[in-house]
Short mmCIF file of C-alpha atoms in Angstrom, two decimals:
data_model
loop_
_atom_site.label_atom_id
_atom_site.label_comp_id
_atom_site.label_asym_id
_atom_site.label_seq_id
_atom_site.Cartn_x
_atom_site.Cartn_y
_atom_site.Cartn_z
CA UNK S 1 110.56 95.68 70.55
CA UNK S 2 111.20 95.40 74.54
CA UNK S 3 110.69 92.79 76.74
CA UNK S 4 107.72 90.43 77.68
CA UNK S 5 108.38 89.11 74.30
CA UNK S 6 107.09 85.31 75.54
CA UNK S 7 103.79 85.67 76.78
CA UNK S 8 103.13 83.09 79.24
CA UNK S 9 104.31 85.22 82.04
CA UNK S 10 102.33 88.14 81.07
CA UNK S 11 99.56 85.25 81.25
CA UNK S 12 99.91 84.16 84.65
CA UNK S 13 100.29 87.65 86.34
CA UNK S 14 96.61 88.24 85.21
CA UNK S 15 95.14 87.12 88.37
CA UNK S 16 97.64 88.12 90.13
CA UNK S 17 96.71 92.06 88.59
CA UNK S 18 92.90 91.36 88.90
CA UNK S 19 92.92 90.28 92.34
CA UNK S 20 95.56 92.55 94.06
CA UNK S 21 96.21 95.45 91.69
CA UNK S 22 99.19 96.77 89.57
CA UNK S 23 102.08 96.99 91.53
CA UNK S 24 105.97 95.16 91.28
CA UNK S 25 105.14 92.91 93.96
CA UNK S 26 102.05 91.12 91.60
CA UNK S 27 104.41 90.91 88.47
CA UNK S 28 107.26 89.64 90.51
CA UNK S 29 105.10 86.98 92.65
CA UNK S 30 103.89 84.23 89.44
CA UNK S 31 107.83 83.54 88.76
CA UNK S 32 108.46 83.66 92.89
CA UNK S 33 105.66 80.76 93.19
CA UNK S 34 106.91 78.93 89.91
CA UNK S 35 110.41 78.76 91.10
CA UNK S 36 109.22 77.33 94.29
CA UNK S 37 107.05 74.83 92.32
CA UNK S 38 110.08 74.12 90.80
CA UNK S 39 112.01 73.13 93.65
CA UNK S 40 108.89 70.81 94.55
CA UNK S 41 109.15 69.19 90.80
CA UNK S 42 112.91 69.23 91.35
CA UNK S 43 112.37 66.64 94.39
CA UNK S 44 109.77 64.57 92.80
CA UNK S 45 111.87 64.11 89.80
CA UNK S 46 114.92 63.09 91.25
CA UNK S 47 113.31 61.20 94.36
CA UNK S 48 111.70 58.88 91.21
CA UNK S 49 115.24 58.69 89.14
CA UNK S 50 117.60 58.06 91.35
CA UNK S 51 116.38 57.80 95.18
CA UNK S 52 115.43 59.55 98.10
CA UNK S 53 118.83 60.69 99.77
CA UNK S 54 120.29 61.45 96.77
CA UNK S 55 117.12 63.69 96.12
CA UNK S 56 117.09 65.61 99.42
CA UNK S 57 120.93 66.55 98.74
CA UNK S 58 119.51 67.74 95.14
CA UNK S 59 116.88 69.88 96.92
CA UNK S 60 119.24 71.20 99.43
CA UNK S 61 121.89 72.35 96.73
CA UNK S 62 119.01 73.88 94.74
CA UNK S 63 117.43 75.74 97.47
CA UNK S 64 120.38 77.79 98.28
CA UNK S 65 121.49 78.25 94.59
CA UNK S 66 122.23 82.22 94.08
CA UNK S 67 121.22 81.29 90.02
CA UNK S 68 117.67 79.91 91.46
CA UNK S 69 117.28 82.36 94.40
CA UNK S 70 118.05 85.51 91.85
CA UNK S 71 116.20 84.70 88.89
CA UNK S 72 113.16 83.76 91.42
CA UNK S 73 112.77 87.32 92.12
CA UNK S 74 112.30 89.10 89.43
CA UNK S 75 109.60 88.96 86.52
CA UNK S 76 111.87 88.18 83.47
CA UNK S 77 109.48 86.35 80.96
CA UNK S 78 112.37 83.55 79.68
CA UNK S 79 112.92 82.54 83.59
CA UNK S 80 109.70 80.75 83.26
CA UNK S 81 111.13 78.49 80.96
CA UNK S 82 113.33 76.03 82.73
CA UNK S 83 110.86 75.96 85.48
CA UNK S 84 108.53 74.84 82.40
CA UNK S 85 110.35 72.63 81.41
CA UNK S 86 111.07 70.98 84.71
CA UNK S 87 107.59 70.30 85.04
CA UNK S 88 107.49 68.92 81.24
CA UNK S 89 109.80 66.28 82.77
CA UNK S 90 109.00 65.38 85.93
CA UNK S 91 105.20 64.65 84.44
CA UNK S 92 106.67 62.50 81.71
CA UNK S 93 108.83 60.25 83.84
CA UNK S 94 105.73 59.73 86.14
CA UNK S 95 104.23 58.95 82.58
CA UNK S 96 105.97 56.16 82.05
CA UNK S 97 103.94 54.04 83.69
CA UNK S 98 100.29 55.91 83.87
CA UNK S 99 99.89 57.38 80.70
CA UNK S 100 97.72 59.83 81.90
CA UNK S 101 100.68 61.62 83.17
CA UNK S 102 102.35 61.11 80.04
CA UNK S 103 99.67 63.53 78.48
CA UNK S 104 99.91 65.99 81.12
CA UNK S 105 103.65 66.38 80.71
CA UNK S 106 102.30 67.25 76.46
CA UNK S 107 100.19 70.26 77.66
CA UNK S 108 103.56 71.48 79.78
CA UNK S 109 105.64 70.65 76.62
CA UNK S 110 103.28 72.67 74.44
CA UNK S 111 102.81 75.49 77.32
CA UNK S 112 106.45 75.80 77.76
CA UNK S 113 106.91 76.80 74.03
CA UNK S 114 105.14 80.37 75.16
CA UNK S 115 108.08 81.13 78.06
CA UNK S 116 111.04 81.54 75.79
CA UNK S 117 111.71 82.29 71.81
CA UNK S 118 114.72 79.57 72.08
CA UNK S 119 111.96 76.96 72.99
CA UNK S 120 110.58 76.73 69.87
CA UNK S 121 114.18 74.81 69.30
CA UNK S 122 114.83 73.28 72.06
CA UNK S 123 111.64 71.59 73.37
CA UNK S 124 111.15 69.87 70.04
CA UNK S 125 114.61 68.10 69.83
CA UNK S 126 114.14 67.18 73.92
CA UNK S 127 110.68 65.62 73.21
CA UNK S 128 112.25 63.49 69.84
CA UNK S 129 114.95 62.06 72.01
CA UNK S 130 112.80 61.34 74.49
CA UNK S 131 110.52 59.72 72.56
CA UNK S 132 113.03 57.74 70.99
CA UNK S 133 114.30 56.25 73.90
CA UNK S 134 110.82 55.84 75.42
CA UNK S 135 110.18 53.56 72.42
CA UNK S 136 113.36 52.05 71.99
CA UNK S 137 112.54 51.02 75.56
CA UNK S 138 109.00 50.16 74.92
CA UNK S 139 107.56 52.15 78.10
CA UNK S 140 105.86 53.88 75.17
CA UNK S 141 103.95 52.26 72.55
CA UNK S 142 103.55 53.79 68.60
CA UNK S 143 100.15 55.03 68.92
CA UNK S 144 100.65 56.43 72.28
CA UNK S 145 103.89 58.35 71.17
CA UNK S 146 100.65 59.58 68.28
CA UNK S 147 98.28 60.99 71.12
CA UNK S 148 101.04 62.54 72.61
CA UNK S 149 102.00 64.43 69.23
CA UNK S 150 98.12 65.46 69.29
CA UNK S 151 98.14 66.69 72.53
CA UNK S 152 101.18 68.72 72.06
CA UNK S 153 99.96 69.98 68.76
CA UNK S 154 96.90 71.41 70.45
CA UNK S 155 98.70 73.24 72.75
CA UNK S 156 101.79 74.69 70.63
CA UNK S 157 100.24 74.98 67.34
CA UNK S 158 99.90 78.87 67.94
CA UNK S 159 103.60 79.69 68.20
CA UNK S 160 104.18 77.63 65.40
CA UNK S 161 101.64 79.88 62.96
CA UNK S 162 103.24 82.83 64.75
CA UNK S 163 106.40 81.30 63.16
CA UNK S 164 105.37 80.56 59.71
CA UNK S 165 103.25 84.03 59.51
CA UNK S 166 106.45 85.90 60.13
CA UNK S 167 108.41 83.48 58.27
CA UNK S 168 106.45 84.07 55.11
CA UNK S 169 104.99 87.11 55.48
CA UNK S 170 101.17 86.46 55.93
CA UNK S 171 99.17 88.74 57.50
CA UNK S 172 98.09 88.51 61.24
CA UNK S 173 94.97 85.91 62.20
CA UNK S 174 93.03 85.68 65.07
CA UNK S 175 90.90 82.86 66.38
CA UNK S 176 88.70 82.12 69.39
CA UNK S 177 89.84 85.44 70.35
CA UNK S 178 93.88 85.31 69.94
CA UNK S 179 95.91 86.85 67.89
CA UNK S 180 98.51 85.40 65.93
CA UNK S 181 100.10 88.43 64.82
CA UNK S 182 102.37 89.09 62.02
CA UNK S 183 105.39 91.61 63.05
CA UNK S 184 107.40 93.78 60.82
CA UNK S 185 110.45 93.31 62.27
CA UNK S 186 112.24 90.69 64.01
CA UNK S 187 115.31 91.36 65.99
CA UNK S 188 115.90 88.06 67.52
CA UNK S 189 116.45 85.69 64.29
CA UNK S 190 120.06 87.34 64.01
CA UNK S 191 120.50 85.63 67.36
CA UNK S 192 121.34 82.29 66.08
CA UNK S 193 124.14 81.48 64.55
CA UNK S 194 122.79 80.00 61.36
CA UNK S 195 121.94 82.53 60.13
CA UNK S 196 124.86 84.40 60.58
CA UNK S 197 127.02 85.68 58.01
CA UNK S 198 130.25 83.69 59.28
CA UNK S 199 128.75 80.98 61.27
CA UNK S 200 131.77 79.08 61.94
CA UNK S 201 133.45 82.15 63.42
CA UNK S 202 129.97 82.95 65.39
CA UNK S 203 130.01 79.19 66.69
CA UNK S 204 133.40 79.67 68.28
CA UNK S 205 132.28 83.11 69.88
CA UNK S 206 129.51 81.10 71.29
CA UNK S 207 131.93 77.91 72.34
CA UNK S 208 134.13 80.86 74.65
CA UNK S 209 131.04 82.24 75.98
CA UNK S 210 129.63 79.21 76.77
CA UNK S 211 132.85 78.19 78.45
CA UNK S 212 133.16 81.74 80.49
CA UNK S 213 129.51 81.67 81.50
CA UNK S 214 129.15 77.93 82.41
CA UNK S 215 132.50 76.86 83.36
CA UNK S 216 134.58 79.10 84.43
CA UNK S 217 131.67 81.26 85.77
CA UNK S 218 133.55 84.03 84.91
CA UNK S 219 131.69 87.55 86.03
CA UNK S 220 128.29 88.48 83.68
CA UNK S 221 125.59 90.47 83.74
CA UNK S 222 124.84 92.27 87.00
CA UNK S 223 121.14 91.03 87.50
CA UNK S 224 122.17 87.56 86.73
CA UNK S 225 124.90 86.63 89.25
CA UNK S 226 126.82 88.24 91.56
CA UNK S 227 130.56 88.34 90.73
CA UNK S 228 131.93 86.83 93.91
CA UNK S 229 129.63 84.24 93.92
CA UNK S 230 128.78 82.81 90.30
CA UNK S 231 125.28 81.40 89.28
CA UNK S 232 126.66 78.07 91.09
CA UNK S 233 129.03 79.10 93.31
CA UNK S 234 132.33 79.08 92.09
CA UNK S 235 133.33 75.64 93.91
CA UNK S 236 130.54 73.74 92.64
CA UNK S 237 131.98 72.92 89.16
CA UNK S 238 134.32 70.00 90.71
CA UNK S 239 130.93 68.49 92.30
CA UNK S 240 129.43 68.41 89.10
CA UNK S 241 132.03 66.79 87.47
CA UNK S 242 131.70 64.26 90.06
CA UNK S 243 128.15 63.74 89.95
CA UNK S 244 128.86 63.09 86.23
CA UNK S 245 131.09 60.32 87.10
CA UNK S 246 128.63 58.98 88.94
CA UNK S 247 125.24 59.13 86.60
CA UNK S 248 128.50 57.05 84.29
CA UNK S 249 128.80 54.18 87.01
CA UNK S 250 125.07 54.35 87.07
CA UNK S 251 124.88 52.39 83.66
CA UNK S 252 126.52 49.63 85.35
CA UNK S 253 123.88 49.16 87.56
CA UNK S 254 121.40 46.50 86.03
CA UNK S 255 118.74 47.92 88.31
CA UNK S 256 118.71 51.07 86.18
CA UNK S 257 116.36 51.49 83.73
CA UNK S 258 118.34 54.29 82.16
CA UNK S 259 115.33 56.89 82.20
CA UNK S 260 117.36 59.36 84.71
CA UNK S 261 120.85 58.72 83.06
CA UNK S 262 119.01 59.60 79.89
CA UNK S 263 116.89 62.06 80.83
CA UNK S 264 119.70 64.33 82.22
CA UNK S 265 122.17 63.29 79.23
CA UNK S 266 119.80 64.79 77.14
CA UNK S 267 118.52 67.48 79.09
CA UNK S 268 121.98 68.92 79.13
CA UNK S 269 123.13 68.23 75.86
CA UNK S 270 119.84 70.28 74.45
CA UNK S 271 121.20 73.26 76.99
CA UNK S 272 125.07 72.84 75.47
CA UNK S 273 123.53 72.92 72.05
CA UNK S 274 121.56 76.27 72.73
CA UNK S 275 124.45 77.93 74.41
CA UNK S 276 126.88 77.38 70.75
CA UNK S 277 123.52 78.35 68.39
CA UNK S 278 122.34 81.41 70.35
CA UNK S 279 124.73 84.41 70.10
CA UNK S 280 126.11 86.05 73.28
CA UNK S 281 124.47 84.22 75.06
CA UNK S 282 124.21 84.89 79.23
CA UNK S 283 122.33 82.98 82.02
CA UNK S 284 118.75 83.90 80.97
CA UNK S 285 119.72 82.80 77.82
CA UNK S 286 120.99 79.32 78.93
CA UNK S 287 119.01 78.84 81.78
CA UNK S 288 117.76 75.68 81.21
CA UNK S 289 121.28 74.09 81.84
CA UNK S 290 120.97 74.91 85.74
CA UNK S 291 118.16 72.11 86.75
CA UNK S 292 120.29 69.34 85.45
CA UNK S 293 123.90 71.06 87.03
CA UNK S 294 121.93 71.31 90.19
CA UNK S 295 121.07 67.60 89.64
CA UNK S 296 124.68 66.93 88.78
CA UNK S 297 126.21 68.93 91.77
CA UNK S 298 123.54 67.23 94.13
CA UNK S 299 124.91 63.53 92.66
CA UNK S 300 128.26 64.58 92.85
CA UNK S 301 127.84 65.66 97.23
CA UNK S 302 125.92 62.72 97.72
CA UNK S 303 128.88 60.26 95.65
CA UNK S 304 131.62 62.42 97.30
CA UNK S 305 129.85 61.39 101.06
CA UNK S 306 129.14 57.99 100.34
CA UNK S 307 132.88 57.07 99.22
CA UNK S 308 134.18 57.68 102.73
CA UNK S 309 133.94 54.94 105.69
CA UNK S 310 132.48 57.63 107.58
CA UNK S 311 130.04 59.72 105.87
CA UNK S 312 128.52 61.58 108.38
CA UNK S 313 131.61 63.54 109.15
CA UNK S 314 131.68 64.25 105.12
CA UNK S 315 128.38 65.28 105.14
CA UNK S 316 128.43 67.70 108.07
CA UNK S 317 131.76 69.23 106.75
CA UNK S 318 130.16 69.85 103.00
CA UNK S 319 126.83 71.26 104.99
CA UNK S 320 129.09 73.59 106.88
CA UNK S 321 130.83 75.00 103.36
CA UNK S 322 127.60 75.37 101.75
CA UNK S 323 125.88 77.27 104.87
CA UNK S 324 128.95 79.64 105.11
CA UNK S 325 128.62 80.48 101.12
CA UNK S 326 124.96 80.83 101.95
CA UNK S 327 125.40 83.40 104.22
CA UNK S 328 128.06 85.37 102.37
CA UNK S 329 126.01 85.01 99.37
CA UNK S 330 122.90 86.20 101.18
CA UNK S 331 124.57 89.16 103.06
CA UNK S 332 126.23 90.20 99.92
CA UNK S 333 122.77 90.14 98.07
CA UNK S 334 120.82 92.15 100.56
CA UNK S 335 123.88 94.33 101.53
CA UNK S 336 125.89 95.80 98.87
CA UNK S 337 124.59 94.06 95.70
CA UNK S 338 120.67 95.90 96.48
CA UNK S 339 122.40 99.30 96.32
CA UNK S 340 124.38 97.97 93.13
CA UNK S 341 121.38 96.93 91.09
CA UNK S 342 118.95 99.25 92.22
CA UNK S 343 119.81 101.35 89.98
CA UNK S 344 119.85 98.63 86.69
CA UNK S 345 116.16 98.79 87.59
CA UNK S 346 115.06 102.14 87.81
CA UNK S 347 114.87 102.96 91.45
CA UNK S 348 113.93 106.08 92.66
CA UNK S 349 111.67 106.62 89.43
CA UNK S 350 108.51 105.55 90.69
CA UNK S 351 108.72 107.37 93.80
CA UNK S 352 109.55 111.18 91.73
CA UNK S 353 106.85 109.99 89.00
CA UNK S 354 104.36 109.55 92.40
CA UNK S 355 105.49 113.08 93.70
CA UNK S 356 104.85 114.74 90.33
CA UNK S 357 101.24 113.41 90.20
CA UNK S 358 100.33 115.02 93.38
CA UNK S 359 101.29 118.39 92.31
CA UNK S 360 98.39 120.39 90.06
CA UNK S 361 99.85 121.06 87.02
CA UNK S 362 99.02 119.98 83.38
CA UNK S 363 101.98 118.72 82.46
CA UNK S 364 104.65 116.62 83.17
CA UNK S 365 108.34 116.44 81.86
CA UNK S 366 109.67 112.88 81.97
CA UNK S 367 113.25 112.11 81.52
CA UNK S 368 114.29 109.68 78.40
CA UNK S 369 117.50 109.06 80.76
CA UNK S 370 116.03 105.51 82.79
CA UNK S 371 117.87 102.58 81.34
CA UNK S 372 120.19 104.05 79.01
CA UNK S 373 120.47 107.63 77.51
CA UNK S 374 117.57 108.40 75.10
CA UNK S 375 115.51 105.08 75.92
CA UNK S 376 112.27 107.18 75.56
CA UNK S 377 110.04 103.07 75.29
CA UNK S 378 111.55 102.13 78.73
CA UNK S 379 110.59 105.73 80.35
CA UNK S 380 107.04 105.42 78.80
CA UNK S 381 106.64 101.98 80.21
CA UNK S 382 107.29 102.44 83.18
CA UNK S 383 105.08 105.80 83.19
CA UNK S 384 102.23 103.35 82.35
CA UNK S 385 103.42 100.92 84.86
CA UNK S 386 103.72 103.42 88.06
CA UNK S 387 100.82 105.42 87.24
CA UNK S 388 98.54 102.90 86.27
CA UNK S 389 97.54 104.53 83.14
CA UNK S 390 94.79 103.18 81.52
CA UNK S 391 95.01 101.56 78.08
CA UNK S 392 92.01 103.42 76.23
CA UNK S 393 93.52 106.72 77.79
CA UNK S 394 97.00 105.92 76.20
CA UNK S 395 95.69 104.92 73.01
CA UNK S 396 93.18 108.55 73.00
CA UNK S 397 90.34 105.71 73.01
CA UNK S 398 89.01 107.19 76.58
CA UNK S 399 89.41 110.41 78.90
CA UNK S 400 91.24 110.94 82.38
CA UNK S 401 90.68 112.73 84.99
CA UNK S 402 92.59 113.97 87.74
CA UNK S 403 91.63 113.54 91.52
CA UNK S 404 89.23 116.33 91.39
CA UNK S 405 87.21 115.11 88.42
CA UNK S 406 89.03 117.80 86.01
CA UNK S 407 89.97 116.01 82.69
CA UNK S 408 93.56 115.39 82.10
CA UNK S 409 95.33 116.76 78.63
CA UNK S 410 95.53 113.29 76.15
CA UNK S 411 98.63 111.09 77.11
CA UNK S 412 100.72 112.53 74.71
CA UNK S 413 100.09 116.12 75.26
CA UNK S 414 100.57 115.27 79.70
CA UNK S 415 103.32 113.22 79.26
CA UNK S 416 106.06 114.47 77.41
CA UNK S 417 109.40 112.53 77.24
CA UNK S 418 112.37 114.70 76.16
CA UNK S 419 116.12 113.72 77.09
CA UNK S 420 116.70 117.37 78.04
CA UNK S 421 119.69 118.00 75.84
CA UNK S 422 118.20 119.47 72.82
CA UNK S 423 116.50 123.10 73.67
CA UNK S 424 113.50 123.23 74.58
CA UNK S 425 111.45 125.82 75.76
CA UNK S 426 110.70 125.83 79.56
CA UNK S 427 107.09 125.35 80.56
CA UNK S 428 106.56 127.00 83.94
CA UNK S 429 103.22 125.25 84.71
CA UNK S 430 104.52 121.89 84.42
CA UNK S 431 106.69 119.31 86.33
CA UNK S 432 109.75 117.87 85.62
CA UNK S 433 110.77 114.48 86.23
CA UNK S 434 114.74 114.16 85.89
CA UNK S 435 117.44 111.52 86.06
CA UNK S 436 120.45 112.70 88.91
CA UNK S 437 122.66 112.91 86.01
CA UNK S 438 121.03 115.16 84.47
CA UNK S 439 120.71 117.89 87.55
CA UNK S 440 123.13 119.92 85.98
CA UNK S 441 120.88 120.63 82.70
#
């Protein structure tokens, strides 16, 4: 009922864990080396669809996105998706003409259905339009378009029986050592709006959040962008009009084969879709619209350069705007904006939970006070993260011990989390882990 609900991060920060430990640098580092990944795929894709100086411009825009930078540093489980995604693409453009990487790009289709709920949407309608147009084109015969179906079934077939278990109400299965669980309760499925109770009123919610978010980036959540800034920068959204103008002239080029004009068409009309079916939706929950306005704001520097008789002077004068919002943007993040969010994610907590350990005592007091008031599953989470508690201990499968072989109390009966309001009798040989709001108590 709390985060990690798409699994394919939790996947990848295995070896990460095995290898160097539980701590926030090893779940933080898979989505820091995906997101540079991406800006590799980012490169290759757009190098292939429309050219090389166009795709260094792309690359250069990207790299010193704040919507890229931020969600590169932090282990959010849906950030893996557009990265996903990106290399779902890139592999079946180069597919086009080796069809080898045409069945590659089917294992990152499939794979990319475990980094976000909203996938399970999204990527299906992407891969039908592109395989329309692939065989409309015929860069794609019939019974290849079949292999690729079987390749992608193999991969995605999973989250699809995780689908119609819950749908229907079948009990859990496992096999070759999964499990495709059933769950009792769903909170996301009231996220879209059809199956809202008033879904024309929900769409047009959706339409002005869309429009705040993308448009207008109009201030959101904290961890998402920074106000002064925007996930694009606030100036950018003129530049991607532009490079919209110019993926339009691009049709009029008879040396266009159309695969980059429709790849990005599509691409972002999948993203505009999402944004008016998911409610309340935020940048995690659109992110897969940023690759393609990155694309478009790349097209749109590199049209906006080339139109003048003396593009160099263009180009240094756009560099020079971008560098100074660069360095505002990364003073601001490392400045005031870390003493902002710090707080949004727990700090201090870890370092009183490690104080408490050290002292001998039986018990420890934890404070249900870490996200919000009473959020007792975020304060036992990150218990088990800081602590490293061991998963037969929690469940009362195994014993603990503290650092002078003495066995521990259970979890339950060590770790008590209580939000201090209601009385409670004071325990004198235990420790108390509190939230600076709470001093006064």
């Amino acid at each position: 009922g709390y985060g990690q609900m798409s699994v394919l991060l939790s996947y990848l920060m295995v070896p990460f864990i095995q290898l160097f430990g539980l701590s926030p640098v090893t779940a933080r580092l898979p989505m820091l080396l995906v997101s540079l990944a991406g800006l590799a795929a980012l490169y290759a894709l757009t190098r292939r669809l429309f050219g090389r100086k166009q795709a260094l411009i792309i690359l250069a825009v990207t790299a010193i996105n704040p919507w890229h930078i931020m969600q590169s540093r932090w282990a959010l489980d849906c950030n893996m998706f557009p990265h996903f995604l990106l290399f779902s693409v890139l592999f079946f453009a180069l597919g086009q003409k080796r069809k080898i990487f045409l069945y590659i790009s089917m294992v990152l289709f499939g794979l990319t259905m475990y980094s976000y709920g909203i996938a399970f949407f999204t990527v299906p309608l992407l891969l039908i339009a592109l395989a329309a147009y692939s065989l409309a084109k015929k860069t794609v015969k019939l019974w290849e378009a079949g292999i690729c179906l079987l390749v992608y079934s193999a991969v995605a077939w999973p989250i699809f029986a995780v689908m119609i278990i819950n749908y229907f109400d079948l009990e859990s299965m496992r096999f070759l050592g999964f499990t495709i669980p059933y769950f009792p309760n769903s909170v996301r499925i009231n996220d879209l709006a059809l199956f809202s109770p008033d879904i024309f009123h929900q769409l047009i919610q959706n339409t002005k959040s869309f429009i705040n978010i993308i448009l207008l980036q109009k201030p959101a959540l904290l961890w998402n962008s920074i106000p002064e800034f925007g996930p694009m920068y606030l100036f950018s959204m003129p530049l991607i009009i532009l490079g919209a103008v110019y993926l339009a002239k691009r049709s009029l080029d008879k040396k266009d084969n159309g695969l980059g004009r429709f790849t990005i068409v599509a691409w972002i009309a999948v993203s505009v879709l999402t944004g008016l079916m998911v409610n309340g939706i935020n940048i995690n929950r659109i992110n897969i619209i940023f690759y393609p306005l990155c694309i478009l704001c790349g097209l749109g520097v590199f049209s906006m350069i080339t139109a003048f008789k003396k593009p160099r002077i263009v180009l240094a004068a756009v560099t020079l705007v971008f560098a100074l919002m660069f360095s505002e943007f990364s003073l601001h993040y490392f400045g005031p904006y870390n003493a902002a969010i710090s707080r949004h994610f727990f700090s201090g907590f870890g370092e009183a939970l490690g104080a408490a350990e050290e002292i001998d005592t039986s018990t420890i007091y934890i404070t249900n006070y870490t996200q919000y008031p009473n959020s007792y599953h975020v304060s036992e989470i990150l218990t088990l993260f800081h602590s490293r508690i061991d998963a037969r201990y929690y469940s009362g499968n195994a014993p603990a011990y503290d650092s002078n072989g003495n066995e521990l109390l259970g979890f339950r009966e060590r770790y008590r989390f209580t939000d201090f309001q209601s009385p409670f009798v004071v325990d004198y040989d235990a420790v108390y882990v509190i939230a600076v709001a709470e001093k006064d108590l």
